[in-house]
CSV table of C-alpha atoms in Angstrom, one decimal:
chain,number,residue,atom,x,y,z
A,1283,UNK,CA,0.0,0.0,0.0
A,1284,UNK,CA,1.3,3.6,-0.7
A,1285,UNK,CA,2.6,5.4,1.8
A,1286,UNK,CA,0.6,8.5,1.8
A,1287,UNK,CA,-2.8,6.5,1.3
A,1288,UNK,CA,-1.7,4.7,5.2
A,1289,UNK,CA,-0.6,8.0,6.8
A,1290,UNK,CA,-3.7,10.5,4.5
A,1291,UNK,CA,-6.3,12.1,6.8
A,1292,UNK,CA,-8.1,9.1,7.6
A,1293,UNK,CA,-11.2,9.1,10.0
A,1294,UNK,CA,-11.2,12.9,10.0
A,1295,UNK,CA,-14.7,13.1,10.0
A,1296,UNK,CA,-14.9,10.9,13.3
A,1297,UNK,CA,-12.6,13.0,14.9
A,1298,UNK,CA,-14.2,16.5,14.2
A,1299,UNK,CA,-17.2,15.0,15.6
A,1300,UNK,CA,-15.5,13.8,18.5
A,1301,UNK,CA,-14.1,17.0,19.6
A,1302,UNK,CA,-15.5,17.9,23.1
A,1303,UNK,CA,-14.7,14.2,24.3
A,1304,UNK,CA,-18.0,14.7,26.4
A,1305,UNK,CA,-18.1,18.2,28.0
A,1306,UNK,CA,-21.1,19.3,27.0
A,1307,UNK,CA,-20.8,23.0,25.2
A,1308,UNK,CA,-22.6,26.0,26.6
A,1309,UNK,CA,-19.0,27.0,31.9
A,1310,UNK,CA,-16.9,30.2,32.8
A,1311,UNK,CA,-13.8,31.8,31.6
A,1312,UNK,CA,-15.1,35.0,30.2
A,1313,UNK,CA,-15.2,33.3,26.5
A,1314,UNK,CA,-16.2,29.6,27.8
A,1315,UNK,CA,-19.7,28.7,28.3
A,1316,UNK,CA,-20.9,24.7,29.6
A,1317,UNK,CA,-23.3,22.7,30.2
A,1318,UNK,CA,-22.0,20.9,33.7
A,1319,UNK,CA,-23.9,18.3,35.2
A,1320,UNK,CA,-24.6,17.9,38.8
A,1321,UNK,CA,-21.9,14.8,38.9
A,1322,UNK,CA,-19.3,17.1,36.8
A,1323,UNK,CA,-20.0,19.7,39.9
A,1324,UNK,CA,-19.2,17.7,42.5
A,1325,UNK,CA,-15.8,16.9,41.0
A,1326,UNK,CA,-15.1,20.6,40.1
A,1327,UNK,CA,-15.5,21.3,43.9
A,1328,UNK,CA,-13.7,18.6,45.0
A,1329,UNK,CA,-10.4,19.2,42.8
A,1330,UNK,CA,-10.8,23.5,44.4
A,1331,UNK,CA,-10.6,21.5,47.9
A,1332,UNK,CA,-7.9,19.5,47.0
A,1333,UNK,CA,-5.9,23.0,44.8
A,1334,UNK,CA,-6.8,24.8,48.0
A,1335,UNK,CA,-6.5,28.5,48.0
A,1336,UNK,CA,-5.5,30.0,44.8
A,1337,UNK,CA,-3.7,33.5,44.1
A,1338,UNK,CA,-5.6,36.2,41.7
A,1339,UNK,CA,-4.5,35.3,38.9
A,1340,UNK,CA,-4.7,31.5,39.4
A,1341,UNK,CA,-8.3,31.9,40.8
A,1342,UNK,CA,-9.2,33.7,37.0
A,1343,UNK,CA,-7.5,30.9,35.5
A,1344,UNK,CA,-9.1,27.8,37.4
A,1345,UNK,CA,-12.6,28.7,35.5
A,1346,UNK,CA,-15.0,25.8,35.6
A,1347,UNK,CA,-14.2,25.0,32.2
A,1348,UNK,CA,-10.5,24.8,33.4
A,1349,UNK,CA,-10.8,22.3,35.3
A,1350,UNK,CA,-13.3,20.0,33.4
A,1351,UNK,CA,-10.3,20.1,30.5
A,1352,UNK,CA,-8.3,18.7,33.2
A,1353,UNK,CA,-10.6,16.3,34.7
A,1354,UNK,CA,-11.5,14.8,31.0
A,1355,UNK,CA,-7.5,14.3,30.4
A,1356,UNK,CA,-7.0,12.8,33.0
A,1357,UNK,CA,-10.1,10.4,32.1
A,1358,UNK,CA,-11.9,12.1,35.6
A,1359,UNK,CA,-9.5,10.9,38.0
A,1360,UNK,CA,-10.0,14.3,40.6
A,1361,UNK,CA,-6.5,13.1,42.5
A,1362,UNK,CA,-4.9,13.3,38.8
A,1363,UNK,CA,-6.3,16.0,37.8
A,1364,UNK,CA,-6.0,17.7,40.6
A,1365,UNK,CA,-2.1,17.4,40.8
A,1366,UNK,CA,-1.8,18.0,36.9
A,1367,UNK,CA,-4.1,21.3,37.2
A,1368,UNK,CA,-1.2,21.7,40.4
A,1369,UNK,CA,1.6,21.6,38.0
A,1370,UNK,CA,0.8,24.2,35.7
A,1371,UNK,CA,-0.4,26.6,38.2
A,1372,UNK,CA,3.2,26.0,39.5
A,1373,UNK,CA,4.3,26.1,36.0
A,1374,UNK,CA,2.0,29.5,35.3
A,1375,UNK,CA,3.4,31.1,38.2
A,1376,UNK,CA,7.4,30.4,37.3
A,1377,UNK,CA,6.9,31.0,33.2
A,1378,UNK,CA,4.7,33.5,33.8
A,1379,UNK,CA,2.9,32.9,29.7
A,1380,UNK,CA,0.4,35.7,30.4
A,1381,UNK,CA,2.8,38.1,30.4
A,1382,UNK,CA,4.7,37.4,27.4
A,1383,UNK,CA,4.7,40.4,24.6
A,1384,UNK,CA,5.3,40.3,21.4
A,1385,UNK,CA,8.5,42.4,22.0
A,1386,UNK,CA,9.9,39.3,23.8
A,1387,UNK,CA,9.1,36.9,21.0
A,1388,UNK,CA,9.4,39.8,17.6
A,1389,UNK,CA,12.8,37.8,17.0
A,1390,UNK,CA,11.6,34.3,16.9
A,1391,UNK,CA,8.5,35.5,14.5
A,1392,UNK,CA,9.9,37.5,12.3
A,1393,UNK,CA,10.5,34.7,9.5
A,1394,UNK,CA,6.7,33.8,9.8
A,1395,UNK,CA,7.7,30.6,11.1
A,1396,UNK,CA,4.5,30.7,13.2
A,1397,UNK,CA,1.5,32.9,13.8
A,1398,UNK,CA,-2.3,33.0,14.7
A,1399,UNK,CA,-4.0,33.5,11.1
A,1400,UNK,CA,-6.8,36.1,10.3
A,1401,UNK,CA,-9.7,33.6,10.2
A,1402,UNK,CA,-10.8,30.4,12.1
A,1403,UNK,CA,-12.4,26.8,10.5
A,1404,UNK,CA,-15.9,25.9,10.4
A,1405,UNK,CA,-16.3,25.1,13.7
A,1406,UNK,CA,-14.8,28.2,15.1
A,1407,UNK,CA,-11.7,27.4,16.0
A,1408,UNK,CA,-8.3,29.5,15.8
A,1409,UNK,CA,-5.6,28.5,13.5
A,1410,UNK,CA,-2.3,28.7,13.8
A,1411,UNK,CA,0.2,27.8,11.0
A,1412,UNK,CA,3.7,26.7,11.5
A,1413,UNK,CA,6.4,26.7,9.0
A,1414,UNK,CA,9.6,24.5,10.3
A,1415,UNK,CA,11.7,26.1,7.3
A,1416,UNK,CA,11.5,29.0,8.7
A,1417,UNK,CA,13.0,28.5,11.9
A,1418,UNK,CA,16.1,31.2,12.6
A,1419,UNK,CA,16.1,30.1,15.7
A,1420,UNK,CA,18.8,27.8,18.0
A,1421,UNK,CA,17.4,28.8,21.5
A,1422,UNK,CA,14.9,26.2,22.8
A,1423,UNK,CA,13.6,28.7,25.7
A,1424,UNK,CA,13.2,31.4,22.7
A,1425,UNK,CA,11.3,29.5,20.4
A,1426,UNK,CA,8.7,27.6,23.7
A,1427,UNK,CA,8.2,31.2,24.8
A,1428,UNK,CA,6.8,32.0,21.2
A,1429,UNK,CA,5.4,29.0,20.9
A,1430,UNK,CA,3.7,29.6,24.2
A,1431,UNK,CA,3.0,32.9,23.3
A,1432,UNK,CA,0.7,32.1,19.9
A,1433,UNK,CA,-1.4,29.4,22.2
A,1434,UNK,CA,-1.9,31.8,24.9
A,1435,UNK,CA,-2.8,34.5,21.9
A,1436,UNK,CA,-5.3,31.9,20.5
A,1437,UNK,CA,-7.0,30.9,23.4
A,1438,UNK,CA,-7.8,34.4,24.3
A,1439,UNK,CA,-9.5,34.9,21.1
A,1440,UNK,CA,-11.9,31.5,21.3
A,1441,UNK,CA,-15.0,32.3,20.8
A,1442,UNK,CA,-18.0,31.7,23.3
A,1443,UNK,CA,-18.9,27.8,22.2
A,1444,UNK,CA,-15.5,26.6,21.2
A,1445,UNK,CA,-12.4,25.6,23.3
A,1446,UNK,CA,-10.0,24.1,20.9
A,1447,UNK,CA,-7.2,25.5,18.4
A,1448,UNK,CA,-6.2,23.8,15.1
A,1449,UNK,CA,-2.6,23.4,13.8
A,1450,UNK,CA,-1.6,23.8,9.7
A,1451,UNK,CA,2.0,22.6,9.3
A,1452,UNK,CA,3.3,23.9,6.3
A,1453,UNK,CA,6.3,21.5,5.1
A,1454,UNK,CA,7.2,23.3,2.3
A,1455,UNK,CA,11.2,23.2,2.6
A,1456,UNK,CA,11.6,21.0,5.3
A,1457,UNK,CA,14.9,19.3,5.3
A,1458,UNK,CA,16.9,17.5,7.7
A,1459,UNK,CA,18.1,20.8,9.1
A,1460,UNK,CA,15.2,21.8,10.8
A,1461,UNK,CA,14.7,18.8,12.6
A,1462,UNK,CA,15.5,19.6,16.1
A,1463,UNK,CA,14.3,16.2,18.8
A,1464,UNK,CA,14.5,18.6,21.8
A,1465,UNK,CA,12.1,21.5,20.3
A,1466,UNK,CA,9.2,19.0,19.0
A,1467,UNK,CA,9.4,16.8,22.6
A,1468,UNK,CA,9.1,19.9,24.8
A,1469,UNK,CA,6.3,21.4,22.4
A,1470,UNK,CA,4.4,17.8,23.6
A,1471,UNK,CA,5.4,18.4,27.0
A,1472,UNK,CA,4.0,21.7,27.3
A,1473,UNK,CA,1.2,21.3,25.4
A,1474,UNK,CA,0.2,18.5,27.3
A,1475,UNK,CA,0.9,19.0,30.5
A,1476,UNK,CA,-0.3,22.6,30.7
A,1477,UNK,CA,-2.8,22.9,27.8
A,1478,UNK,CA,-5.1,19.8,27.8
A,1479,UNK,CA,-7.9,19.5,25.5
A,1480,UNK,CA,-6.5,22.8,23.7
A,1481,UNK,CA,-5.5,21.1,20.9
A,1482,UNK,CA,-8.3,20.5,18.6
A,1483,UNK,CA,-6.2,18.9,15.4
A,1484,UNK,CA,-3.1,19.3,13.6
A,1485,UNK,CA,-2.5,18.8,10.4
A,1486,UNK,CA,1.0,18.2,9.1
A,1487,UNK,CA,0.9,18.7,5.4
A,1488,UNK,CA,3.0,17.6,2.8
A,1489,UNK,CA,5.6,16.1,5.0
A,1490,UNK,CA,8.5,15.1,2.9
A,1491,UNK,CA,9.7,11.4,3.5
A,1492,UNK,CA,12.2,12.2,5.6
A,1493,UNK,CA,10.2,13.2,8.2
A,1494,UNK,CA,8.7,10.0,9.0
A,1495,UNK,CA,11.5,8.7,10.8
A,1496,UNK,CA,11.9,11.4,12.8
A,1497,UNK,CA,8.2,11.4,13.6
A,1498,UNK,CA,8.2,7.8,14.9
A,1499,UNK,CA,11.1,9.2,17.7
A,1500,UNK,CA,8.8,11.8,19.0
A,1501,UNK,CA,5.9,9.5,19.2
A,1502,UNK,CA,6.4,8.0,22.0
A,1503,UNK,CA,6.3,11.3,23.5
A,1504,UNK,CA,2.8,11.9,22.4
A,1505,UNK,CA,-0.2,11.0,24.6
A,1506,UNK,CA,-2.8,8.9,22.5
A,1507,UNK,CA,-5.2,11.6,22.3
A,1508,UNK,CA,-2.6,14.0,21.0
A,1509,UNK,CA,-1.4,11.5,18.9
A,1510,UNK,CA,-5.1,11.0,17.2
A,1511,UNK,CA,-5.3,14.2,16.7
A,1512,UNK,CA,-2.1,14.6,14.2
A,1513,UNK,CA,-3.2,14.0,10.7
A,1514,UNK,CA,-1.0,13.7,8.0
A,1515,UNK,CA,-2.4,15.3,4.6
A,1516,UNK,CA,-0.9,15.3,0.6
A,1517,UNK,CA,-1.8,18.1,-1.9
A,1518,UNK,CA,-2.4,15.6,-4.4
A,1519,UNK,CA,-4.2,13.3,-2.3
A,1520,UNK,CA,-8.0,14.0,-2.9
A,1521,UNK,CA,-9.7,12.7,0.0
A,1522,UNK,CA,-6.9,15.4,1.9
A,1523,UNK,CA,-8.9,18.0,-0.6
A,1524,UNK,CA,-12.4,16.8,0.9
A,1525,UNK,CA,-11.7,17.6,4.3
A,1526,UNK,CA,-9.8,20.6,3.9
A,1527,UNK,CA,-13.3,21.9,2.3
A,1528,UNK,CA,-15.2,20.4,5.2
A,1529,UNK,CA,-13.0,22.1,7.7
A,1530,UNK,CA,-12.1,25.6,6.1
A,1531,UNK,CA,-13.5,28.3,3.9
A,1532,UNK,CA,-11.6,27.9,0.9
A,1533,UNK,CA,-11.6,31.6,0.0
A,1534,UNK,CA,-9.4,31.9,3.5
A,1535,UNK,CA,-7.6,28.7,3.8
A,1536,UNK,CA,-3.8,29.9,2.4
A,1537,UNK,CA,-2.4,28.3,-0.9
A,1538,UNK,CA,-0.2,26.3,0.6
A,1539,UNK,CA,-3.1,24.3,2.2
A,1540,UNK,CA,-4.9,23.9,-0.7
A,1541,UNK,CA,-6.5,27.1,-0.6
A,1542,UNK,CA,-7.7,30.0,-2.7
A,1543,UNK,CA,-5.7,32.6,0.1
A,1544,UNK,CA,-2.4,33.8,0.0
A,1545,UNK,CA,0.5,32.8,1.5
A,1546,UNK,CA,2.6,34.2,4.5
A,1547,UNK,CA,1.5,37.0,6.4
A,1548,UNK,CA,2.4,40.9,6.3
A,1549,UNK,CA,5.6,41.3,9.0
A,1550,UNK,CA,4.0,44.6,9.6
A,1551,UNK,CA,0.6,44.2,9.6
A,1552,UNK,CA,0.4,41.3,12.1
A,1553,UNK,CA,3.3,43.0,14.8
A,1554,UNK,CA,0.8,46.2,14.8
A,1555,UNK,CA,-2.0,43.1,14.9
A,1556,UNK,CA,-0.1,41.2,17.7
A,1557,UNK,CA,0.6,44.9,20.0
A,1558,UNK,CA,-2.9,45.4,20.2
A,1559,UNK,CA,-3.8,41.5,20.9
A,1560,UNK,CA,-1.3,42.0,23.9
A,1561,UNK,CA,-3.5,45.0,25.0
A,1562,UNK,CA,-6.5,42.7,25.1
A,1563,UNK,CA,-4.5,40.3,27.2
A,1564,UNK,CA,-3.4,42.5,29.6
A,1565,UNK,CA,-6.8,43.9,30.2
A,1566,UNK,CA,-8.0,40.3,30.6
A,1567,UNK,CA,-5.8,39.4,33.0
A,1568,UNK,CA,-5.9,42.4,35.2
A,1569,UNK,CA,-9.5,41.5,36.1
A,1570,UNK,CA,-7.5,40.0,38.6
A,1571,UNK,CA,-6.6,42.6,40.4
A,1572,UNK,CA,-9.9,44.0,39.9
A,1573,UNK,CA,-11.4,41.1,41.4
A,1574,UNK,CA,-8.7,41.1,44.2
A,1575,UNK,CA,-10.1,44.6,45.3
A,1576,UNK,CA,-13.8,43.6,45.1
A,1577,UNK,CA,-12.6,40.8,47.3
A,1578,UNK,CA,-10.6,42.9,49.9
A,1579,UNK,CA,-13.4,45.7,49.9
A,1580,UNK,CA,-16.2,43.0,50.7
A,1581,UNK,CA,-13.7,41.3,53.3
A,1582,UNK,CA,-13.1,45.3,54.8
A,1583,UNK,CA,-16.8,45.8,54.8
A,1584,UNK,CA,-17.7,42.6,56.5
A,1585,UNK,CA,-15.0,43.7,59.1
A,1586,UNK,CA,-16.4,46.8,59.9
A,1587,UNK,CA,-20.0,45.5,59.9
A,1588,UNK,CA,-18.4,43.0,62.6
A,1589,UNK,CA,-17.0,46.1,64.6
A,1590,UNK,CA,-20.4,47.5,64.7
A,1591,UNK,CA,-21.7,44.7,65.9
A,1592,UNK,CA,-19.6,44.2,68.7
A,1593,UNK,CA,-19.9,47.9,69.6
A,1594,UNK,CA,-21.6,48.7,73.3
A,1595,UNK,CA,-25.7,49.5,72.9
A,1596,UNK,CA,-26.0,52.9,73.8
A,1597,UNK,CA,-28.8,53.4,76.7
């Protein structure tokens, strides 16, 4: 059997429909809304007993919705869950992603070797497009901090029913060169140890032969739900044609995918793009402090009700 007709993006359809592994859509992050049952509840409370209490920032991050992505990775095991969804607040508080900027990352970008595109699939979900040719890049920490900065860039913009991010892997150019073992195992660390359920599919198009090898080293790396969710796609493959059309608007979907869009993105254009993304991420994130001061104003308020209280009755 030919190669690309074993490895082609078989059982796509399944996997699309498969997406939400069982959270039912409609819970709280500011852009996340569930359904949560009364079972799915009791779990959420149990894994903020077992987290204990959180800091600002970590108590806007441990949404609802949070938590059930960890839960469901962890196939709803609260002890594992609650010691992953441990780790990455540990990990959150040391790395700090929600205050990267795109100053700190302009240098790993500028080749285009990733970034968040203009447009989303068909079932609202951000796309981001990687280009391994284009990496400039030797310094692992450089290139997870970008990385880290396009997810945390994507997530913020997921709209109110979706919680996922799609991949394009542009393989355009790809040659043994840009094969690096350490970059690709602690993008799989990262993503999923501190992003589960974020990644909605990731399609790795036109990978040259080559690749294969070097592919079957990381795999061992990748969880199976990560790993189902890799899809390997050929521009001359029809049935890779099909489901590009089922997933993306053809009109937007770049030319390198298949696509009627261009190809690349405007340097300038997306860093004045990117600035004011960063904007909207700080002003997310300091509803923490804002929430923090509601919080000390209520605790304040309560003391001096208390005071009162206590006060001597005049007679």
């Amino acid at each position: 059997m030919h190669l690309r007709s074993r490895i082609t993006l078989q059982n796509k359809v399944s996997t699309v429909n498969t997406m939400s592994e069982g959270l039912q859509k409609t819970a709280t992050n500011g852009h996340e809304k569930m359904l949560i049952s009364q079972e799915q509840q009791a779990m959420i409370s149990e894994m903020r007993r077992l987290i204990g209490p959180l800091s600002d920032r970590a108590s806007l991050y441990c949404s609802d919705a949070t938590i059930l992505r960890y839960l469901s990775s962890r196939n709803w095991n609260v002890k594992k869950a609650a010691q992953m969804l441990k780790h990455s607040l540990k990990w959150r508080k040391e790395c700090k992603p929600e205050e990267i900027r795109w100053e700190e990352v302009i240098n790993e970008a500028e080749t285009g070797v990733m970034y968040r595109t203009n447009y989303c699939d068909k079932y609202g979900r951000p796309v981001i497009v990687m280009r391994p040719c284009r990496q400039n890049s030797k310094s692992l920490k450089g290139q997870m901090n970008y990385f880290v900065y396009c997810m945390e860039n994507a997530i913020l913009n997921l709209p109110a029913h979706q919680e996922q991010v799609v991949w394009l892997i542009d393989f355009h150019g790809f040659n043994l060169s840009h094969v690096s073992f350490k970059v690709a195992r602690e993008t799989a660390r990262i993503l999923q140890e501190h992003y589960p359920k974020r990644l909605g599919l990731a399609i790795l198009y036109n990978p040259p032969a080559i690749f294969q090898p070097f592919f079957a080293m990381v795999k061992p790396f990748l969880e199976s739900e990560t790993y189902n969710r890799v899809k390997f796609g050929y521009s001359d493959d029809p049935n890779t044609k099909k489901i590009m059309e089922d997933l993306f608007n053809m009109d937007n979907l770049e030319s390198a995918f298949g696509g009627n869009g261009g190809t690349g993105v405007d340097k300038i254009k997306y860093a004045e793009r990117m600035k004011e993304e960063d904007n909207k991420t700080r002003s997310f994130w300091t509803r923490a402090n804002s929430l923090s001061s509601v919080s000390q104003n209520a605790d304040s308020d309560a003391s001096n009700v208390e005071k009162i209280d206590r006060s001597p009755v005049p007679n």
